[in-house]
XYZ file of N, CA, C and O in Angstrom:
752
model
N -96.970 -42.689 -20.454
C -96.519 -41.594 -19.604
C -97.220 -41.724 -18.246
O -98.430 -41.907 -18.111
N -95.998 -41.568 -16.891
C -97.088 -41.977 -15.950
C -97.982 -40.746 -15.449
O -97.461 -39.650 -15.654
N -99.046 -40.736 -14.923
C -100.057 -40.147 -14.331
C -99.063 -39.050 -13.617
O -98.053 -39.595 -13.171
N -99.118 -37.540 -13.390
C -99.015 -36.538 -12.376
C -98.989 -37.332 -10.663
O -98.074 -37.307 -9.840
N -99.976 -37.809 -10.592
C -100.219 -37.884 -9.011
C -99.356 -39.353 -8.761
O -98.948 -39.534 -7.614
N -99.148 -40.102 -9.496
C -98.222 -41.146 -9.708
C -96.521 -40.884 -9.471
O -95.668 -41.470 -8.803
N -96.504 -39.681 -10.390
C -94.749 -39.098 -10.464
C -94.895 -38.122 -8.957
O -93.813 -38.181 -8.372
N -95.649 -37.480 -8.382
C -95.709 -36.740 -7.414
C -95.495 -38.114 -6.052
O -94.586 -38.257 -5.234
N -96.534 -38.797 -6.249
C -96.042 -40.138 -5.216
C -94.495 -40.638 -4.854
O -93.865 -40.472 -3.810
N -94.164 -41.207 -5.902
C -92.756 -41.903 -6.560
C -91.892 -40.442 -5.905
O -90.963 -40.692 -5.138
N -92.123 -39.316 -6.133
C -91.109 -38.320 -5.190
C -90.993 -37.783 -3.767
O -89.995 -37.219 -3.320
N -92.256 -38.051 -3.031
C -92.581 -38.030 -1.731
C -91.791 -39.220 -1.285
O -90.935 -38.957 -0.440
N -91.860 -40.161 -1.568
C -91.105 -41.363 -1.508
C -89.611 -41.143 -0.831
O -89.097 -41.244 0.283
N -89.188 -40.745 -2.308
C -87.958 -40.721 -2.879
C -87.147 -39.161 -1.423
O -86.158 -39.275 -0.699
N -87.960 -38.145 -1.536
C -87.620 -37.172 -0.464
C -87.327 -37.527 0.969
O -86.463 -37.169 1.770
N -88.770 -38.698 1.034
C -88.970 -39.027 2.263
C -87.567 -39.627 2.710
O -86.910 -39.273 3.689
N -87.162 -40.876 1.534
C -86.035 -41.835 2.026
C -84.437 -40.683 2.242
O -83.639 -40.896 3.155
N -84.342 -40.088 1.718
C -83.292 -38.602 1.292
C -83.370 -38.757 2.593
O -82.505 -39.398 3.188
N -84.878 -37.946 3.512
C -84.740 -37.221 4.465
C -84.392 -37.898 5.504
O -83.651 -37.313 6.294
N -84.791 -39.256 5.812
C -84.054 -40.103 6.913
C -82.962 -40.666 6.878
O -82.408 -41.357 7.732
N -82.545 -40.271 5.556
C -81.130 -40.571 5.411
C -80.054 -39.422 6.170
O -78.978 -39.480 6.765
N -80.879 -38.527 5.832
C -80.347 -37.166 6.322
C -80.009 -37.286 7.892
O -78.920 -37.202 8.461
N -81.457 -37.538 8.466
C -81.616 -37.525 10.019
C -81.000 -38.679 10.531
O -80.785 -38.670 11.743
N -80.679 -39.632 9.912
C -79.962 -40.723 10.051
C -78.657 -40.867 10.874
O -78.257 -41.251 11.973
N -78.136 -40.225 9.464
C -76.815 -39.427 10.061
C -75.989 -38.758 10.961
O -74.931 -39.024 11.532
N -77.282 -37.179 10.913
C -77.196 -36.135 12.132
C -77.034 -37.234 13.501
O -76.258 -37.082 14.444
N -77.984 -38.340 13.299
C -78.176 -39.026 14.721
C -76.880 -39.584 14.947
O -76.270 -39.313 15.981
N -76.385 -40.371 14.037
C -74.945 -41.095 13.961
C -73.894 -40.099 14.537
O -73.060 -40.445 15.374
N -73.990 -38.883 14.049
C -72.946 -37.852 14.050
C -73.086 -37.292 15.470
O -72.049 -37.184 16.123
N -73.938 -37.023 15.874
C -74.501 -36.832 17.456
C -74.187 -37.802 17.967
O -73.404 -37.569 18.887
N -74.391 -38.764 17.846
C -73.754 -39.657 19.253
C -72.391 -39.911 19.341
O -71.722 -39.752 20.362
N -72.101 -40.189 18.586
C -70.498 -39.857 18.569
C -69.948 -38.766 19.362
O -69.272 -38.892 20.383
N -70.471 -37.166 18.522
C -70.253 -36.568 19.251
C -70.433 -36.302 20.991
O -70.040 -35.420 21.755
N -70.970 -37.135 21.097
C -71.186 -37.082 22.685
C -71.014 -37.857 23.168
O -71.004 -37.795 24.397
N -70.766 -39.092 22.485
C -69.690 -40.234 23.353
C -68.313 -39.581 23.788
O -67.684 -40.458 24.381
N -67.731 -38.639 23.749
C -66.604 -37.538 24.447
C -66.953 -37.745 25.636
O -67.927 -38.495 25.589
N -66.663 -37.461 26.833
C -66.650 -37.006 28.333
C -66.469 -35.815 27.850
O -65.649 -35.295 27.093
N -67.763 -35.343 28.662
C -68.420 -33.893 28.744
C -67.242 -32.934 29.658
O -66.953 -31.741 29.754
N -66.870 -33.972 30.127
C -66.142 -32.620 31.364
C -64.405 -32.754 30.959
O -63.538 -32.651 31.827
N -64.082 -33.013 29.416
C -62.738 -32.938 29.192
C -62.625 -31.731 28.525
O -63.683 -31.230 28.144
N -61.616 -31.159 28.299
C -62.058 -29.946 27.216
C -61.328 -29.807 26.045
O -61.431 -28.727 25.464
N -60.691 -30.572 25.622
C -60.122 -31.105 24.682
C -60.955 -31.840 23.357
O -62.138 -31.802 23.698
N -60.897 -32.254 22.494
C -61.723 -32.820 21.265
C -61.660 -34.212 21.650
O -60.632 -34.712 22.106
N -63.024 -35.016 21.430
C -62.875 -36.439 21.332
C -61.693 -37.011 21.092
O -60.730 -36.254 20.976
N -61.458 -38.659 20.946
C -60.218 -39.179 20.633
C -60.416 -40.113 19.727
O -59.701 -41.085 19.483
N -61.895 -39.636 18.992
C -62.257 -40.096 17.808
C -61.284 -39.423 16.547
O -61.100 -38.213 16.679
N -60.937 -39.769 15.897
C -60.190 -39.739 14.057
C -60.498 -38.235 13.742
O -61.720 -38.161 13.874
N -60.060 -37.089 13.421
C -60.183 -35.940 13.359
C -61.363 -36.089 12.191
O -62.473 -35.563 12.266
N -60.694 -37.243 10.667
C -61.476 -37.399 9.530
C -61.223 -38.762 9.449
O -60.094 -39.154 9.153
N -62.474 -39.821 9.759
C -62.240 -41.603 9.244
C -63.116 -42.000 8.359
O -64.328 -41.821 8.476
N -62.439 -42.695 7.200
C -63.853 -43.249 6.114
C -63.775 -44.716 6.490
O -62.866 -45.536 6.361
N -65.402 -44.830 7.158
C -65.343 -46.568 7.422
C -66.721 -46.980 6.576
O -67.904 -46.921 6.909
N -66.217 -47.326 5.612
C -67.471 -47.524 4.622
C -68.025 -46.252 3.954
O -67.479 -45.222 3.559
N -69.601 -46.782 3.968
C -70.467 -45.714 3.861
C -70.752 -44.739 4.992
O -71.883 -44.254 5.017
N -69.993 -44.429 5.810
C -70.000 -43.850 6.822
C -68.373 -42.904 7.104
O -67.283 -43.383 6.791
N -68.552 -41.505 7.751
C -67.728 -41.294 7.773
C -67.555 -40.498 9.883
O -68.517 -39.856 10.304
N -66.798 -40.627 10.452
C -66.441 -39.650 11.655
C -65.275 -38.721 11.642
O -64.220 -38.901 11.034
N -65.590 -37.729 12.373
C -65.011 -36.705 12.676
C -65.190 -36.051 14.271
O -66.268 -36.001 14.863
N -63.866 -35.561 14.818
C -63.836 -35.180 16.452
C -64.651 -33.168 15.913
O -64.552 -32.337 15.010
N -65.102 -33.297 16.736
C -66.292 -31.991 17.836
C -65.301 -31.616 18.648
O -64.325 -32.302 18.950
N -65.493 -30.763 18.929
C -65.576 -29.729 20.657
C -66.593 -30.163 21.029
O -67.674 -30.186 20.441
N -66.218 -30.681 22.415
C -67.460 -30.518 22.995
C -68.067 -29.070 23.019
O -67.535 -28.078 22.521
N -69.859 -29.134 24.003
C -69.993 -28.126 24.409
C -69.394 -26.831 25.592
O -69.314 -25.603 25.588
N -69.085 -27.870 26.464
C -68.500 -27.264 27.686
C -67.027 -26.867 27.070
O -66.886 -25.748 27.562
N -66.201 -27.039 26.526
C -65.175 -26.764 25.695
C -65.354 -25.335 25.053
O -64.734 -24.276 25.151
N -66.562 -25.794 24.291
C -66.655 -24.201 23.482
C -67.250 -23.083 24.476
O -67.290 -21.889 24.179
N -67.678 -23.586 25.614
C -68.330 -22.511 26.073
C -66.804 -22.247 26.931
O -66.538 -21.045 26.893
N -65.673 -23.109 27.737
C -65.117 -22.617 28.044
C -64.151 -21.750 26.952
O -63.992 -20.806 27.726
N -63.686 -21.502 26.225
C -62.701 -20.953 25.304
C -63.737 -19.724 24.921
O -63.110 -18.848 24.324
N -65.229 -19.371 25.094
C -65.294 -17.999 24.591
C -65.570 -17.631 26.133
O -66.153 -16.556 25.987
N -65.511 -17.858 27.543
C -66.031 -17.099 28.498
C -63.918 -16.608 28.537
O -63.657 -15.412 28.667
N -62.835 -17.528 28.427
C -61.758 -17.166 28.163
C -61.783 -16.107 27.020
O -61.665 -15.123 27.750
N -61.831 -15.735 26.124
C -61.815 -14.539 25.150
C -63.109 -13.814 25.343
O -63.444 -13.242 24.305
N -63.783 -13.684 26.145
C -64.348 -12.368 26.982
C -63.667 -12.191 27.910
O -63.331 -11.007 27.910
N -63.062 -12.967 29.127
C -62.729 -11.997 30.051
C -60.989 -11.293 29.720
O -60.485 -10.348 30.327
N -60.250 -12.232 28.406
C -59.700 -11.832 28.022
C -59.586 -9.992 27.546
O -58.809 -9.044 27.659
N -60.711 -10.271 27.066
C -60.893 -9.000 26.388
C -61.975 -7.581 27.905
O -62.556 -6.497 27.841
N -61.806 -8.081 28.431
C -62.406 -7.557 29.876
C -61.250 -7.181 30.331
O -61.055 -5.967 30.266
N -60.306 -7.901 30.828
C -59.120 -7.381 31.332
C -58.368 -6.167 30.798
O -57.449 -5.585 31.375
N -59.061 -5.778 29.230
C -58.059 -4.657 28.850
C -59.162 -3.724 28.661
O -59.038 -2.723 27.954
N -60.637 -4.138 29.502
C -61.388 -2.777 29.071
C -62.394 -3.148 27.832
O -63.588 -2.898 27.997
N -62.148 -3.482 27.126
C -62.864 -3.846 26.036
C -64.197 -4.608 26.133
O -64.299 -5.519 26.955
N -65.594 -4.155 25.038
C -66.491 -4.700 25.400
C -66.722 -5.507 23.919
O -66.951 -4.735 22.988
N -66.696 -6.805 23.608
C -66.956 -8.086 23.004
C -67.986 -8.887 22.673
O -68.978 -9.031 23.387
N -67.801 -9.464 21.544
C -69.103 -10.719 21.382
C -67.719 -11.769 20.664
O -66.758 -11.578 19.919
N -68.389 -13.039 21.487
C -67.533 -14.144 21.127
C -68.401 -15.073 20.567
O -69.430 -15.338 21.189
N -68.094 -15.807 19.131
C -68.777 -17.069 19.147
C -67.803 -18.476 18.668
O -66.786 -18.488 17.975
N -68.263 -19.196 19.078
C -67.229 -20.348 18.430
C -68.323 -21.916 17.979
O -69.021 -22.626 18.703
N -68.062 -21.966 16.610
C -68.679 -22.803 15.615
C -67.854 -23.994 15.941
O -66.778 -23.999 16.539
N -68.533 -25.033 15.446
C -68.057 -26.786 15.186
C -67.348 -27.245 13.654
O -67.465 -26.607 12.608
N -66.973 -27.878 13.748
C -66.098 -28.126 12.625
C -66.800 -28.167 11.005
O -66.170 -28.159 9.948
N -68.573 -28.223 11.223
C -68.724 -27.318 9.882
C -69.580 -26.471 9.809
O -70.670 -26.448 9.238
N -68.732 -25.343 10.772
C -69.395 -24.123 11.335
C -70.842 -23.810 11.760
O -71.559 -22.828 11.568
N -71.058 -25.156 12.500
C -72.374 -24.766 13.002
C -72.299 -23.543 14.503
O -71.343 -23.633 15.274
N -73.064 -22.807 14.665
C -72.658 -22.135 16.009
C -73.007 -23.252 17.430
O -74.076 -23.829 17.628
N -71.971 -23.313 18.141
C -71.895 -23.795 19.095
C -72.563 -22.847 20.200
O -73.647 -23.108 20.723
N -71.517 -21.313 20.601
C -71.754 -21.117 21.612
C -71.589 -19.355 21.371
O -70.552 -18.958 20.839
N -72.398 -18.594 21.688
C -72.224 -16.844 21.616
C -72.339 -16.356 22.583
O -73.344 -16.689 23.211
N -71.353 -15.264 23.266
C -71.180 -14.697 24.225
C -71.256 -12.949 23.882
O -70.543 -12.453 23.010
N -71.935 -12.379 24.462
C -72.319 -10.944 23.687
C -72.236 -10.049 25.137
O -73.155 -9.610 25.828
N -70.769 -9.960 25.314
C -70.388 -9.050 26.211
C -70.774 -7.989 26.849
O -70.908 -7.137 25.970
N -71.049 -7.502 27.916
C -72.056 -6.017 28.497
C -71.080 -4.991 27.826
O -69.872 -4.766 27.909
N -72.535 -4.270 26.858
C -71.485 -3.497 26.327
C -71.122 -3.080 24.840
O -70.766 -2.040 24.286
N -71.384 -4.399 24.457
C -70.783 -5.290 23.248
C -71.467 -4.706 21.938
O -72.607 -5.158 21.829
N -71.102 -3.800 20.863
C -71.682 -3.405 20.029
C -72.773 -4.437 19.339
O -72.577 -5.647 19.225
N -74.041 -3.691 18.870
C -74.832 -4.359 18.128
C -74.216 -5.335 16.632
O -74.841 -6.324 16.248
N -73.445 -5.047 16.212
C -73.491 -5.500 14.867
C -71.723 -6.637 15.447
O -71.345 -7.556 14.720
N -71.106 -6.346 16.517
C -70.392 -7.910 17.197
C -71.004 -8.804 16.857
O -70.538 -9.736 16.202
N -72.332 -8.691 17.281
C -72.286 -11.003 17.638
C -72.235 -10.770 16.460
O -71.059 -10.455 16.278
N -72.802 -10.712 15.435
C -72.845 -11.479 13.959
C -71.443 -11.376 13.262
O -71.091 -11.946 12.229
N -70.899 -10.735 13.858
C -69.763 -10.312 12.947
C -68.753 -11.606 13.515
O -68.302 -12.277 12.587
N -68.350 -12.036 14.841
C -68.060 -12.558 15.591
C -68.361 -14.097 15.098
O -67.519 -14.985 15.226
N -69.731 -14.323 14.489
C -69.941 -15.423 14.363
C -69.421 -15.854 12.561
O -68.760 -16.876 12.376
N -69.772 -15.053 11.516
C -69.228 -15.076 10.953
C -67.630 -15.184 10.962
O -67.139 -16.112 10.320
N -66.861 -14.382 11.583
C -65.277 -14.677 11.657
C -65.092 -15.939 11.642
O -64.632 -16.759 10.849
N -65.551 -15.943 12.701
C -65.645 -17.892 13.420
C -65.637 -18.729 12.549
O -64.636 -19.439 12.648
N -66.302 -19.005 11.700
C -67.494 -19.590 10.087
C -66.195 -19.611 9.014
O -65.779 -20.553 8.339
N -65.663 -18.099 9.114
C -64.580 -18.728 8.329
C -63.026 -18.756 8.149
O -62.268 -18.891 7.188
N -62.861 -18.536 9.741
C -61.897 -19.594 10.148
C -61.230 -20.676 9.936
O -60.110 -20.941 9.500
N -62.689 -21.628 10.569
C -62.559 -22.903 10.665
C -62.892 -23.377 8.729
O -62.370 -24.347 8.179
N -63.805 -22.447 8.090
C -63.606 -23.162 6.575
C -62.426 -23.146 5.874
O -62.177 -23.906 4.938
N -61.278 -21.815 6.547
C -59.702 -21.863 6.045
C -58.907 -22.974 6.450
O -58.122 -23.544 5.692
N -59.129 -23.328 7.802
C -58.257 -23.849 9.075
C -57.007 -22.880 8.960
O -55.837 -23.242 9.086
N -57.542 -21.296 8.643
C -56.698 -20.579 9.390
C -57.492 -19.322 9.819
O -58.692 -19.059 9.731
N -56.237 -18.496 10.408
C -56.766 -17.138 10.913
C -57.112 -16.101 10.370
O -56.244 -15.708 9.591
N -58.184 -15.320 10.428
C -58.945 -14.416 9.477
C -58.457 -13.237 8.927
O -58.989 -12.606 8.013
N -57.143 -12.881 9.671
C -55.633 -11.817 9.749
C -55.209 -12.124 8.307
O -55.262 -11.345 7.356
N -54.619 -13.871 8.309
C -54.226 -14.374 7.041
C -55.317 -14.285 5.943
O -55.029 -13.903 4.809
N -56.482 -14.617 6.272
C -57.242 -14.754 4.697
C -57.594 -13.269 4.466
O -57.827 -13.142 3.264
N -57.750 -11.927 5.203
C -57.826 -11.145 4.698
C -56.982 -10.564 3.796
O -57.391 -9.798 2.924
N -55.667 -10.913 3.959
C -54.357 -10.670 3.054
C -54.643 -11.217 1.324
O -54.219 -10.814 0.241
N -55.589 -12.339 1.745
C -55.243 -13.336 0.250
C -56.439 -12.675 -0.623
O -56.561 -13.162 -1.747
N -57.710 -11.210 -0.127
C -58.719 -10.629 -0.975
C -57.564 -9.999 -1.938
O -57.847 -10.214 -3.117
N -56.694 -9.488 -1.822
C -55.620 -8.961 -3.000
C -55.830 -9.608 -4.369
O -56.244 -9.185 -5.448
N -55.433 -10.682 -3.966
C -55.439 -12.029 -5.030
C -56.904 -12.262 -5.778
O -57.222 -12.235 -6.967
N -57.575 -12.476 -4.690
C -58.513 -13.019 -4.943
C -59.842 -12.309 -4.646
O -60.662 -12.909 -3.950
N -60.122 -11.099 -5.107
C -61.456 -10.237 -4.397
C -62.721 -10.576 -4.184
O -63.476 -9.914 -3.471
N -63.047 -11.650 -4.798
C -64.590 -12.233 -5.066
C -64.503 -13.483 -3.815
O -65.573 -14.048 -3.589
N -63.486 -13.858 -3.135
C -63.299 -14.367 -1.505
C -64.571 -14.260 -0.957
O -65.342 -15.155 -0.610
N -64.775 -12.244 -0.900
C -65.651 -11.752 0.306
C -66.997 -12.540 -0.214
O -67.663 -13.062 0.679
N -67.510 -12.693 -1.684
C -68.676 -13.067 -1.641
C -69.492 -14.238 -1.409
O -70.672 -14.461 -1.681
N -68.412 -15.085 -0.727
C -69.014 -16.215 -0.124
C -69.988 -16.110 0.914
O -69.801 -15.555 1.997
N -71.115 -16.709 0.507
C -71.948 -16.341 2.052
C -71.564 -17.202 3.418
O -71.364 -18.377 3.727
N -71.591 -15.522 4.223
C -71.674 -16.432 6.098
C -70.263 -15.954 6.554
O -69.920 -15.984 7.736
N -69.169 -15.346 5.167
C -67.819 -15.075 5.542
C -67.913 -13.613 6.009
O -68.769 -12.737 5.876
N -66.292 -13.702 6.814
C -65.663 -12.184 6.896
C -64.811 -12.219 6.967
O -64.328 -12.735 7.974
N -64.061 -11.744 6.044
C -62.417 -11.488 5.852
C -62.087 -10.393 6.961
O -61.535 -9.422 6.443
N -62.235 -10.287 8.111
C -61.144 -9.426 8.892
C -60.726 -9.952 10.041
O -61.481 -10.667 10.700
N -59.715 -9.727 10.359
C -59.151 -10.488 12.207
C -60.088 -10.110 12.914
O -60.934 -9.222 13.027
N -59.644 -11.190 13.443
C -60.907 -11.174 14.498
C -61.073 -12.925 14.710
O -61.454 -13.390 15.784
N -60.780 -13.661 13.696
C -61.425 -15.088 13.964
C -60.184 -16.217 13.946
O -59.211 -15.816 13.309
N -60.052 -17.426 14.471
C -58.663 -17.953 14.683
C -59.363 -19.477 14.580
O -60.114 -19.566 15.551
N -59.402 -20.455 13.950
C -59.236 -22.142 14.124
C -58.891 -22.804 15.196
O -57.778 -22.509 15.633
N -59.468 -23.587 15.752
C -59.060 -24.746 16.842
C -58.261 -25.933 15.948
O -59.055 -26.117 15.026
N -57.626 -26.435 15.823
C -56.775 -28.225 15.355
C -57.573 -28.987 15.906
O -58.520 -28.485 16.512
N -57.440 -30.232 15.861
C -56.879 -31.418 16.480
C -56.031 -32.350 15.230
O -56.687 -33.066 14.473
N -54.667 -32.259 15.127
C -54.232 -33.529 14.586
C -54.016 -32.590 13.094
O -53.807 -33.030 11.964
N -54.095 -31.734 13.363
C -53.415 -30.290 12.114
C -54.920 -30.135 11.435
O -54.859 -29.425 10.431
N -55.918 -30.496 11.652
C -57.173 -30.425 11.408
C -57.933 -29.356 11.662
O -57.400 -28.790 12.616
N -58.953 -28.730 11.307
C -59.819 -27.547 11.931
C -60.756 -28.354 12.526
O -61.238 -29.163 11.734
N -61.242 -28.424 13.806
C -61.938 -29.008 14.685
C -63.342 -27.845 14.870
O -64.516 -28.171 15.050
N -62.842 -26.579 14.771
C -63.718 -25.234 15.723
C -63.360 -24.272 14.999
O -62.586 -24.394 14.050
N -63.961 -23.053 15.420
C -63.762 -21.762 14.882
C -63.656 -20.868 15.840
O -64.635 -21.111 16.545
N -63.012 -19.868 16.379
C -63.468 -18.852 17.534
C -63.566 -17.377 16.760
O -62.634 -17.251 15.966
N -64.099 -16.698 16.782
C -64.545 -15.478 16.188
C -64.683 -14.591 17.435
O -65.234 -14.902 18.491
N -63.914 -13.106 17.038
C -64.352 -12.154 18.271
C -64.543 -11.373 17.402
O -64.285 -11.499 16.205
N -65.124 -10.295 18.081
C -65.943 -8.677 17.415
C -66.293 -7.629 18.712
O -66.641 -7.859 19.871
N -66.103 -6.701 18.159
C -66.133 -5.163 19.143
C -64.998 -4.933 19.832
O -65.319 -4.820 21.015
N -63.859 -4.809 19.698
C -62.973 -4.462 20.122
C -62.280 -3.492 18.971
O -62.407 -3.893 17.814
N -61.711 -2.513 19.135
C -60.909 -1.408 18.250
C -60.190 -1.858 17.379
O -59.964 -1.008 16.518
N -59.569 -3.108 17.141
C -58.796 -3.709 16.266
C -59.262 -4.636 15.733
O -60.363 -4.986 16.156
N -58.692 -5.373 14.673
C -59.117 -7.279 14.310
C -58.282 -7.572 15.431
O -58.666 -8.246 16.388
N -56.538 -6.808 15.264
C -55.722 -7.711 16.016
C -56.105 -7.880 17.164
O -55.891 -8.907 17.809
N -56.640 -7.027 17.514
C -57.256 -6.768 19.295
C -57.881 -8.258 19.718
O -57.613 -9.166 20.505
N -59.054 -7.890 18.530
C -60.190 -9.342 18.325
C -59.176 -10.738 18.526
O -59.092 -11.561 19.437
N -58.529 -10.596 17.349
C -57.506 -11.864 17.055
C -57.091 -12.204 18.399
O -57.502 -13.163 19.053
N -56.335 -11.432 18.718
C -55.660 -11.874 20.132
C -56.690 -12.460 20.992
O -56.646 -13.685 21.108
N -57.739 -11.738 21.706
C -58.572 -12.807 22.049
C -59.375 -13.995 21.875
O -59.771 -14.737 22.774
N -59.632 -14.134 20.297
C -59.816 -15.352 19.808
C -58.488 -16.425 20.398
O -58.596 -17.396 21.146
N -57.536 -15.984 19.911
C -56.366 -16.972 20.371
C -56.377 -17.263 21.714
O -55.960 -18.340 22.139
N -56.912 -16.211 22.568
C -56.811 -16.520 24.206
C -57.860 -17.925 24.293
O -57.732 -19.038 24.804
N -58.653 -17.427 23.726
C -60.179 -18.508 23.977
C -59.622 -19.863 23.423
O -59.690 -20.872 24.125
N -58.967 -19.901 21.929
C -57.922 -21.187 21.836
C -57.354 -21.808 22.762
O -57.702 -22.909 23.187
N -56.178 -20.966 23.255
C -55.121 -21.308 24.028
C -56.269 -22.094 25.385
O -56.038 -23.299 25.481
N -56.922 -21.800 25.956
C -57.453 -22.655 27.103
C -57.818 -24.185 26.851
O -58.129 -25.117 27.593
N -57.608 -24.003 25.212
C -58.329 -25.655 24.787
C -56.836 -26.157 24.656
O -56.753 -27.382 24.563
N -55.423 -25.343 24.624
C -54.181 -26.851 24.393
C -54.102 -26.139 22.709
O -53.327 -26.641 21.895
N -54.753 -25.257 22.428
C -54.651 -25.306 20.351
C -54.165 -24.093 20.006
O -53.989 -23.813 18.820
């Protein structure tokens, strides 16, 4: 039987190699992602989803992208009066970019960012998956979700690329609609 401090070794090891495998990746996945031109606002013209080996790519929003599509669904939602929090996540809902409107109720951004989150995990709009808790009630207990309008998917290539999530406005649809505005500036 081997020694404690032997099997504790053999797993530091073993974590260690995990973990640069991990960071490995992120790095792979980052440069890619930023081999894009920063100043297009459209998604890379990398493979939405490519398996090349042991390796796989997928197209991002850029940053300047996501930041343009939520300053579009704030002033969207400015134009009718309304005070907002926008956020819009990356294709596996990391938060990209939050905009927390003057104004903008406390419990928006999060709500906003969540929408967003699961959006893009439907690749649809949060209008539609709130319909499908009927069916399915135990939906809501996924963590990080929110079943109410308010949140809408970016594509590329029929793909979920993004997420846009709005919050603090009197409606989902209200929300919705400006999520879609913040879309619509990207072409999606």
């Amino acid at each position: 039987m081997p020694s404690r401090k032997k099997s504790a070794s053999r797993t530091r090891v073993l974590m260690g190699g995990a973990a640069l495998a991990v960071v490995g990746a992120g790095v792979v996945g980052t440069v890619a992602a930023r081999a894009a031109d920063s100043t297009d606002a459209t998604p890379a013209a990398a493979p939405v989803a490519a398996r090349n080996g042991a390796l796989t790519e997928s197209t991002h929003l850029t940053l300047d992208a996501a930041t343009k599509a939520a300053r579009a669904a704030v002033e969207a939602a400015e134009k009718e009066g309304r005070q907002v929090s926008v956020a819009v996540v990356d294709r596996n809902g990391n938060t990209l970019v939050i905009l927390r409107g003057d104004g903008a109720g406390p419990q928006s951004y999060e709500s906003a960012e969540r929408k967003a989150f699961t959006a893009v995990s439907w690749n649809a709009p949060t209008s539609e998956l709130a319909k499908r808790l009927a069916q399915a009630p135990n939906l809501k207990d996924i963590p990080g979700t929110l079943f109410l309008a308010g949140g809408t998917p970016v594509t590329a290539k029929g793909a979920p690329v993004a997420g846009i999530g709005v919050a603090g406005a009197p409606s989902g649809d209200l929300d919705e609609r400006y999520a879609q505005a913040g879309a619509a500036v990207l072409g999606r």
